[in-house]
PDB file of C-alpha atoms in Angstrom:
ATOM      1  CA  MET E  15     203.095-162.140 178.477  1.00 41.00           C
ATOM      2  CA  GLU E  16     204.038-158.536 177.652  1.00 52.00           C
ATOM      3  CA  LEU E  17     200.967-156.610 178.795  1.00 46.00           C
ATOM      4  CA  ARG E  18     200.436-154.695 175.546  1.00 53.00           C
ATOM      5  CA  ARG E  19     200.063-158.017 173.690  1.00 54.00           C
ATOM      6  CA  ILE E  20     197.116-159.076 175.836  1.00 60.00           C
ATOM      7  CA  PHE E  21     194.647-157.102 173.694  1.00 59.00           C
ATOM      8  CA  ASP E  22     195.158-159.621 170.892  1.00 62.00           C
ATOM      9  CA  GLU E  23     193.594-162.454 172.919  1.00 68.00           C
ATOM     10  CA  ASP E  24     190.009-161.571 171.968  1.00 78.00           C
ATOM     11  CA  ALA E  25     189.905-159.326 168.913  1.00 85.00           C
ATOM     12  CA  ALA E  26     186.160-159.779 168.341  1.00 87.00           C
ATOM     13  CA  ARG E  27     185.332-158.561 171.854  1.00 89.00           C
ATOM     14  CA  TYR E  28     187.731-155.625 171.482  1.00 86.00           C
ATOM     15  CA  ASP E  29     186.080-154.676 168.198  1.00 90.00           C
ATOM     16  CA  ARG E  30     182.517-154.675 169.536  1.00 92.00           C
ATOM     17  CA  ALA E  31     183.167-153.278 173.025  1.00 91.00           C
ATOM     18  CA  ARG E  32     185.635-150.416 172.630  1.00 90.00           C
ATOM     19  CA  PRO E  33     183.807-147.078 172.429  1.00 91.00           C
ATOM     20  CA  GLY E  34     185.656-145.268 169.639  1.00 91.00           C
ATOM     21  CA  TYR E  35     186.385-141.525 169.566  1.00 96.00           C
ATOM     22  CA  PRO E  36     184.494-138.220 169.149  1.00 96.00           C
ATOM     23  CA  ALA E  37     183.915-137.422 165.469  1.00 95.00           C
ATOM     24  CA  GLU E  38     185.166-133.839 165.977  1.00 96.00           C
ATOM     25  CA  LEU E  39     188.650-135.168 166.699  1.00 97.00           C
ATOM     26  CA  PHE E  40     189.169-136.266 163.100  1.00 98.00           C
ATOM     27  CA  SER E  41     188.310-132.858 161.701  1.00 97.00           C
ATOM     28  CA  ARG E  42     191.569-131.663 163.296  1.00 97.00           C
ATOM     29  CA  ILE E  43     193.601-133.976 161.053  1.00 98.00           C
ATOM     30  CA  PRO E  44     194.425-132.265 157.733  1.00 97.00           C
ATOM     31  CA  ARG E  45     192.098-133.654 155.070  1.00 97.00           C
ATOM     32  CA  GLY E  46     193.719-135.956 152.548  1.00 97.00           C
ATOM     33  CA  SER E  47     196.882-136.496 154.618  1.00 98.00           C
ATOM     34  CA  ARG E  48     199.129-139.484 154.181  1.00 98.00           C
ATOM     35  CA  VAL E  49     198.912-140.984 157.686  1.00 98.00           C
ATOM     36  CA  LEU E  50     200.954-143.530 159.597  1.00 98.00           C
ATOM     37  CA  GLU E  51     198.721-144.871 162.364  1.00 98.00           C
ATOM     38  CA  ILE E  52     200.372-146.671 165.277  1.00 98.00           C
ATOM     39  CA  GLY E  53     198.417-149.388 167.082  1.00 95.00           C
ATOM     40  CA  CYS E  54     195.158-149.325 165.128  1.00 95.00           C
ATOM     41  CA  GLY E  55     193.507-152.195 167.038  1.00 92.00           C
ATOM     42  CA  THR E  56     190.569-153.282 164.908  1.00 94.00           C
ATOM     43  CA  GLY E  57     190.297-149.924 163.163  1.00 96.00           C
ATOM     44  CA  GLN E  58     188.140-147.788 165.474  1.00 95.00           C
ATOM     45  CA  ALA E  59     190.147-144.609 164.798  1.00 97.00           C
ATOM     46  CA  THR E  60     191.180-145.704 161.297  1.00 98.00           C
ATOM     47  CA  ARG E  61     187.577-145.289 160.164  1.00 97.00           C
ATOM     48  CA  GLY E  62     187.621-141.694 161.423  1.00 97.00           C
ATOM     49  CA  LEU E  63     190.842-140.953 159.536  1.00 98.00           C
ATOM     50  CA  LEU E  64     189.398-142.417 156.338  1.00 98.00           C
ATOM     51  CA  SER E  65     186.253-140.320 156.798  1.00 97.00           C
ATOM     52  CA  VAL E  66     188.339-137.143 156.297  1.00 97.00           C
ATOM     53  CA  GLY E  67     189.999-138.489 153.171  1.00 98.00           C
ATOM     54  CA  CYS E  68     193.270-139.664 154.693  1.00 98.00           C
ATOM     55  CA  ARG E  69     195.386-142.404 153.131  1.00 98.00           C
ATOM     56  CA  VAL E  70     196.285-144.676 156.031  1.00 98.00           C
ATOM     57  CA  THR E  71     199.059-147.143 156.668  1.00 98.00           C
ATOM     58  CA  ALA E  72     198.420-148.697 160.098  1.00 98.00           C
ATOM     59  CA  VAL E  73     200.942-150.694 162.108  1.00 97.00           C
ATOM     60  CA  GLU E  74     199.355-153.128 164.588  1.00 95.00           C
ATOM     61  CA  LEU E  75     201.300-155.417 166.923  1.00 92.00           C
ATOM     62  CA  GLY E  76     198.551-158.044 167.394  1.00 91.00           C
ATOM     63  CA  PRO E  77     197.946-160.424 164.472  1.00 92.00           C
ATOM     64  CA  SER E  78     194.319-161.098 165.425  1.00 92.00           C
ATOM     65  CA  LEU E  79     193.557-157.407 165.813  1.00 93.00           C
ATOM     66  CA  ALA E  80     195.287-156.666 162.506  1.00 95.00           C
ATOM     67  CA  ALA E  81     193.308-159.389 160.736  1.00 95.00           C
ATOM     68  CA  MET E  82     190.034-157.899 161.953  1.00 94.00           C
ATOM     69  CA  ALA E  83     191.162-154.392 160.986  1.00 96.00           C
ATOM     70  CA  ARG E  84     191.721-155.609 157.421  1.00 97.00           C
ATOM     71  CA  LEU E  85     188.079-156.699 157.377  1.00 95.00           C
ATOM     72  CA  ARG E  86     186.750-153.524 158.986  1.00 95.00           C
ATOM     73  CA  VAL E  87     188.816-150.989 157.008  1.00 96.00           C
ATOM     74  CA  PRO E  88     189.798-152.689 153.736  1.00 97.00           C
ATOM     75  CA  SER E  89     190.854-149.395 152.126  1.00 97.00           C
ATOM     76  CA  ALA E  90     193.643-148.924 154.692  1.00 98.00           C
ATOM     77  CA  GLU E  91     196.983-150.721 154.522  1.00 98.00           C
ATOM     78  CA  ILE E  92     197.320-152.777 157.714  1.00 98.00           C
ATOM     79  CA  VAL E  93     200.797-154.000 158.658  1.00 97.00           C
ATOM     80  CA  THR E  94     201.320-156.562 161.431  1.00 96.00           C
ATOM     81  CA  ALA E  95     204.475-155.356 163.138  1.00 95.00           C
ATOM     82  CA  ASP E  96     206.105-153.856 166.198  1.00 92.00           C
ATOM     83  CA  PHE E  97     206.404-150.111 165.490  1.00 96.00           C
ATOM     84  CA  GLU E  98     209.700-149.794 167.337  1.00 94.00           C
ATOM     85  CA  THR E  99     211.488-152.198 164.937  1.00 94.00           C
ATOM     86  CA  TRP E 100     209.338-151.770 161.800  1.00 96.00           C
ATOM     87  CA  PRO E 101     211.373-150.237 158.931  1.00 96.00           C
ATOM     88  CA  LEU E 102     210.011-146.862 157.904  1.00 96.00           C
ATOM     89  CA  ALA E 103     209.008-146.216 154.309  1.00 91.00           C
ATOM     90  CA  ALA E 104     211.312-144.076 152.195  1.00 93.00           C
ATOM     91  CA  GLU E 105     208.587-141.458 151.648  1.00 96.00           C
ATOM     92  CA  PRO E 106     207.809-139.537 154.841  1.00 97.00           C
ATOM     93  CA  TYR E 107     204.269-139.140 156.145  1.00 98.00           C
ATOM     94  CA  ASP E 108     202.187-136.015 156.673  1.00 98.00           C
ATOM     95  CA  VAL E 109     200.789-137.274 159.988  1.00 98.00           C
ATOM     96  CA  VAL E 110     201.798-139.860 162.584  1.00 98.00           C
ATOM     97  CA  PHE E 111     198.655-140.736 164.535  1.00 98.00           C
ATOM     98  CA  ALA E 112     198.290-142.889 167.668  1.00 98.00           C
ATOM     99  CA  ALA E 113     194.955-143.366 169.453  1.00 97.00           C
ATOM    100  CA  THR E 114     195.368-144.668 173.031  1.00 93.00           C
ATOM    101  CA  SER E 115     198.499-146.513 171.919  1.00 94.00           C
ATOM    102  CA  PHE E 116     201.465-144.126 172.143  1.00 96.00           C
ATOM    103  CA  HIS E 117     201.968-144.804 175.869  1.00 91.00           C
ATOM    104  CA  TRP E 118     202.479-148.514 175.110  1.00 87.00           C
ATOM    105  CA  LEU E 119     205.548-147.803 172.958  1.00 93.00           C
ATOM    106  CA  ASP E 120     209.124-147.783 174.217  1.00 93.00           C
ATOM    107  CA  PRO E 121     209.656-144.244 175.592  1.00 93.00           C
ATOM    108  CA  GLU E 122     213.259-144.342 174.388  1.00 93.00           C
ATOM    109  CA  VAL E 123     212.098-144.823 170.786  1.00 95.00           C
ATOM    110  CA  ARG E 124     208.583-143.484 170.207  1.00 97.00           C
ATOM    111  CA  VAL E 125     209.147-139.730 169.841  1.00 97.00           C
ATOM    112  CA  ALA E 126     212.342-139.975 167.795  1.00 97.00           C
ATOM    113  CA  LYS E 127     210.904-142.599 165.455  1.00 98.00           C
ATOM    114  CA  ALA E 128     207.652-140.673 165.015  1.00 98.00           C
ATOM    115  CA  ARG E 129     209.728-137.633 164.045  1.00 97.00           C
ATOM    116  CA  ALA E 130     211.789-139.711 161.613  1.00 97.00           C
ATOM    117  CA  ALA E 131     208.580-140.906 159.950  1.00 98.00           C
ATOM    118  CA  LEU E 132     207.352-137.338 159.300  1.00 98.00           C
ATOM    119  CA  ARG E 133     208.159-134.785 156.631  1.00 97.00           C
ATOM    120  CA  PRO E 134     209.330-131.361 157.904  1.00 96.00           C
ATOM    121  CA  GLY E 135     206.195-129.595 159.124  1.00 97.00           C
ATOM    122  CA  GLY E 136     204.382-132.917 159.530  1.00 98.00           C
ATOM    123  CA  LEU E 137     202.091-133.527 162.462  1.00 98.00           C
ATOM    124  CA  LEU E 138     202.328-135.907 165.424  1.00 98.00           C
ATOM    125  CA  ALA E 139     198.796-136.506 166.752  1.00 98.00           C
ATOM    126  CA  THR E 140     198.283-138.662 169.833  1.00 98.00           C
ATOM    127  CA  VAL E 141     195.001-139.409 171.561  1.00 98.00           C
ATOM    128  CA  ALA E 142     194.558-140.257 175.242  1.00 96.00           C
ATOM    129  CA  THR E 143     191.314-141.425 176.840  1.00 95.00           C
ATOM    130  CA  HIS E 144     190.550-140.881 180.527  1.00 96.00           C
ATOM    131  CA  HIS E 145     187.689-142.214 182.635  1.00 96.00           C
ATOM    132  CA  VAL E 146     186.338-139.193 184.517  1.00 97.00           C
ATOM    133  CA  GLU E 147     183.670-138.235 187.015  1.00 97.00           C
ATOM    134  CA  GLY E 148     180.162-138.132 185.607  1.00 97.00           C
ATOM    135  CA  GLY E 149     177.551-140.447 184.175  1.00 97.00           C
ATOM    136  CA  THR E 150     176.174-142.831 186.815  1.00 98.00           C
ATOM    137  CA  SER E 151     178.424-141.354 189.505  1.00 97.00           C
ATOM    138  CA  ALA E 152     177.026-143.399 192.390  1.00 97.00           C
ATOM    139  CA  PHE E 153     177.820-146.653 190.594  1.00 98.00           C
ATOM    140  CA  PHE E 154     181.458-145.718 190.005  1.00 97.00           C
ATOM    141  CA  ALA E 155     181.885-144.892 193.689  1.00 96.00           C
ATOM    142  CA  GLU E 156     180.140-148.051 194.856  1.00 97.00           C
ATOM    143  CA  VAL E 157     181.916-150.377 192.415  1.00 97.00           C
ATOM    144  CA  GLN E 158     185.267-149.598 194.058  1.00 96.00           C
ATOM    145  CA  GLU E 159     184.330-152.120 196.742  1.00 96.00           C
ATOM    146  CA  CYS E 160     184.483-154.853 194.074  1.00 97.00           C
ATOM    147  CA  TYR E 161     187.922-153.672 192.951  1.00 95.00           C
ATOM    148  CA  GLU E 162     189.231-153.450 196.501  1.00 95.00           C
ATOM    149  CA  ARG E 163     188.070-157.035 197.136  1.00 96.00           C
ATOM    150  CA  PHE E 164     189.417-158.629 193.953  1.00 96.00           C
ATOM    151  CA  ASP E 165     192.251-156.396 192.713  1.00 93.00           C
ATOM    152  CA  PRO E 166     194.949-155.953 195.376  1.00 88.00           C
ATOM    153  CA  ALA E 167     196.503-153.061 193.434  1.00 88.00           C
ATOM    154  CA  THR E 168     193.408-150.875 193.919  1.00 91.00           C
ATOM    155  CA  PRO E 169     194.065-147.958 196.309  1.00 91.00           C
ATOM    156  CA  PRO E 170     191.416-147.754 199.042  1.00 90.00           C
ATOM    157  CA  GLY E 171     188.788-145.087 198.509  1.00 88.00           C
ATOM    158  CA  LEU E 172     189.765-144.471 194.877  1.00 90.00           C
ATOM    159  CA  ARG E 173     187.339-142.155 193.066  1.00 94.00           C
ATOM    160  CA  LEU E 174     187.070-140.805 189.529  1.00 95.00           C
ATOM    161  CA  ARG E 175     188.245-137.229 189.081  1.00 96.00           C
ATOM    162  CA  PRO E 176     186.481-134.434 187.176  1.00 96.00           C
ATOM    163  CA  GLY E 177     187.848-133.897 183.687  1.00 96.00           C
ATOM    164  CA  SER E 178     189.015-130.395 184.613  1.00 95.00           C
ATOM    165  CA  SER E 179     191.510-131.880 187.094  1.00 96.00           C
ATOM    166  CA  ILE E 180     193.238-134.198 184.582  1.00 96.00           C
ATOM    167  CA  PRO E 181     196.615-132.681 183.615  1.00 96.00           C
ATOM    168  CA  HIS E 182     197.789-132.453 180.024  1.00 96.00           C
ATOM    169  CA  ASP E 183     200.311-135.033 178.878  1.00 91.00           C
ATOM    170  CA  PRO E 184     203.669-133.655 180.097  1.00 92.00           C
ATOM    171  CA  GLU E 185     205.900-135.857 177.903  1.00 94.00           C
ATOM    172  CA  PRO E 186     208.760-133.896 176.285  1.00 95.00           C
ATOM    173  CA  LEU E 187     208.688-133.968 172.477  1.00 97.00           C
ATOM    174  CA  PRO E 188     212.220-133.137 171.297  1.00 96.00           C
ATOM    175  CA  GLY E 189     212.325-132.204 167.633  1.00 97.00           C
ATOM    176  CA  PHE E 190     208.758-130.851 167.691  1.00 98.00           C
ATOM    177  CA  ASP E 191     207.212-127.444 168.243  1.00 97.00           C
ATOM    178  CA  PRO E 192     205.322-127.033 171.555  1.00 97.00           C
ATOM    179  CA  PRO E 193     202.205-129.215 171.513  1.00 98.00           C
ATOM    180  CA  ALA E 194     198.608-128.046 171.412  1.00 98.00           C
ATOM    181  CA  PHE E 195     195.825-129.830 173.299  1.00 98.00           C
ATOM    182  CA  GLU E 196     192.115-130.163 172.662  1.00 98.00           C
ATOM    183  CA  ARG E 197     189.595-132.082 174.770  1.00 98.00           C
ATOM    184  CA  TRP E 198     186.120-133.525 174.544  1.00 98.00           C
ATOM    185  CA  GLU E 199     183.971-135.040 177.303  1.00 98.00           C
ATOM    186  CA  TRP E 200     181.285-137.503 176.257  1.00 97.00           C
ATOM    187  CA  GLU E 201     179.207-140.374 177.646  1.00 97.00           C
ATOM    188  CA  VAL E 202     178.255-143.908 176.678  1.00 97.00           C
ATOM    189  CA  THR E 203     175.388-145.899 178.216  1.00 98.00           C
ATOM    190  CA  TYR E 204     176.018-149.616 178.786  1.00 98.00           C
ATOM    191  CA  THR E 205     173.876-152.590 179.666  1.00 98.00           C
ATOM    192  CA  THR E 206     175.331-155.017 182.192  1.00 98.00           C
ATOM    193  CA  ALA E 207     176.521-157.328 179.406  1.00 97.00           C
ATOM    194  CA  SER E 208     178.071-154.573 177.287  1.00 97.00           C
ATOM    195  CA  TYR E 209     179.855-153.044 180.292  1.00 97.00           C
ATOM    196  CA  LEU E 210     181.335-156.401 181.303  1.00 97.00           C
ATOM    197  CA  ASP E 211     182.397-156.826 177.679  1.00 95.00           C
ATOM    198  CA  LEU E 212     184.184-153.475 177.879  1.00 95.00           C
ATOM    199  CA  LEU E 213     185.932-154.332 181.151  1.00 95.00           C
ATOM    200  CA  SER E 214     187.100-157.595 179.599  1.00 92.00           C
ATOM    201  CA  THR E 215     189.068-155.630 176.986  1.00 90.00           C
ATOM    202  CA  TYR E 216     191.167-153.740 179.557  1.00 88.00           C
ATOM    203  CA  SER E 217     194.684-155.098 180.002  1.00 82.00           C
ATOM    204  CA  GLY E 218     194.559-154.811 183.801  1.00 82.00           C
ATOM    205  CA  THR E 219     191.300-156.732 184.010  1.00 88.00           C
ATOM    206  CA  ARG E 220     192.446-159.437 181.604  1.00 84.00           C
ATOM    207  CA  ALA E 221     195.664-159.984 183.575  1.00 83.00           C
ATOM    208  CA  LEU E 222     193.896-160.174 186.945  1.00 87.00           C
ATOM    209  CA  PRO E 223     193.863-163.672 188.553  1.00 91.00           C
ATOM    210  CA  ALA E 224     190.458-162.942 190.126  1.00 95.00           C
ATOM    211  CA  ARG E 225     188.994-161.560 186.884  1.00 93.00           C
ATOM    212  CA  ALA E 226     185.886-163.795 186.924  1.00 96.00           C
ATOM    213  CA  ALA E 227     185.076-162.881 190.533  1.00 97.00           C
ATOM    214  CA  LEU E 228     185.553-159.174 189.811  1.00 97.00           C
ATOM    215  CA  LEU E 229     183.268-159.297 186.776  1.00 97.00           C
ATOM    216  CA  ASP E 230     180.629-161.212 188.734  1.00 98.00           C
ATOM    217  CA  CYS E 231     180.729-158.561 191.465  1.00 98.00           C
ATOM    218  CA  VAL E 232     180.465-155.672 188.993  1.00 98.00           C
ATOM    219  CA  GLY E 233     177.683-157.340 187.023  1.00 98.00           C
ATOM    220  CA  SER E 234     175.670-158.123 190.144  1.00 98.00           C
ATOM    221  CA  LEU E 235     175.959-154.519 191.290  1.00 98.00           C
ATOM    222  CA  ILE E 236     174.658-153.145 187.959  1.00 98.00           C
ATOM    223  CA  GLU E 237     171.771-155.615 187.913  1.00 98.00           C
ATOM    224  CA  THR E 238     170.647-155.267 191.519  1.00 98.00           C
ATOM    225  CA  ARG E 239     171.300-151.576 192.194  1.00 97.00           C
ATOM    226  CA  TYR E 240     171.191-149.837 188.806  1.00 98.00           C
ATOM    227  CA  GLY E 241     168.477-151.601 186.828  1.00 98.00           C
ATOM    228  CA  GLY E 242     170.879-153.309 184.444  1.00 98.00           C
ATOM    229  CA  GLN E 243     172.247-150.089 182.903  1.00 98.00           C
ATOM    230  CA  ILE E 244     174.927-147.496 183.697  1.00 98.00           C
ATOM    231  CA  THR E 245     176.438-144.488 181.916  1.00 98.00           C
ATOM    232  CA  LYS E 246     180.184-143.872 181.747  1.00 98.00           C
ATOM    233  CA  ARG E 247     181.838-140.519 181.098  1.00 98.00           C
ATOM    234  CA  TYR E 248     185.013-140.246 179.040  1.00 97.00           C
ATOM    235  CA  LEU E 249     187.516-137.466 178.417  1.00 98.00           C
ATOM    236  CA  THR E 250     189.375-137.675 175.114  1.00 98.00           C
ATOM    237  CA  GLU E 251     192.467-135.521 174.682  1.00 97.00           C
ATOM    238  CA  LEU E 252     194.100-134.834 171.322  1.00 98.00           C
ATOM    239  CA  ARG E 253     197.728-133.695 171.476  1.00 98.00           C
ATOM    240  CA  THR E 254     199.200-132.306 168.250  1.00 98.00           C
ATOM    241  CA  ALA E 255     202.765-131.184 167.636  1.00 98.00           C
ATOM    242  CA  THR E 256     204.467-130.076 164.421  1.00 98.00           C
ATOM    243  CA  ARG E 257     207.812-131.571 163.426  1.00 98.00           C
ATOM    244  CA  SER E 258     210.308-128.729 163.634  1.00 93.00           C
ATOM    245  CA  ALA E 259     212.834-128.105 160.887  1.00 80.00           C
ATOM    246  CA  VAL E 260     215.806-128.481 163.246  1.00 64.00           C
ATOM    247  CA  ARG E 261     216.450-130.797 166.182  1.00 53.00           C
TER     248      ARG E 261
END
């Protein structure tokens, strides 16, 4: 299976476990914009766009995720399609928005098609989420033993990095003005069950042959060493770039 399609296997878990995005992020999207959202999942970011008065058309690859998004955000138009081949509307959009989804698109297509979807002066806004040092730091160091045992791709001694050391997205954006970046660091506290739920939504975890053993190891560690609760720190980066008038 193409890895980006694996999220569609358990839409209900994805909907309840994924953490969402900082509210401040959506205040950076021009109020009332006509927005094309790429890869909306079950609507976590769509709700934020609607909260600032945007009119949203969202393209979602997974039919189960799209079906749940229609329930969660009925005022948005949800299209089940592959963005790379989906025919663009005749009327261009004010904003093309992608929350933790742009990197899944074909790099030969994504920037050019996003530009084609925008009016001159329109905005490309992409969101990346990084797992960074902080929260229950000792747990995230200790849990690497579980990953080294059950995920052969895990580098030995891997540790989370501080948010200040994460570089900005270096992807070239031809046809756009130089991008601007804004960042937020924030934390979520999880019980053992809710953290295992979260891990079960990650594509790498879902594709792992030893997934059950890994989750058992992680869950046992939280229960026996951390009292059944840990806190995870996130860094969310918003990249915005204006469609230039000339290529």
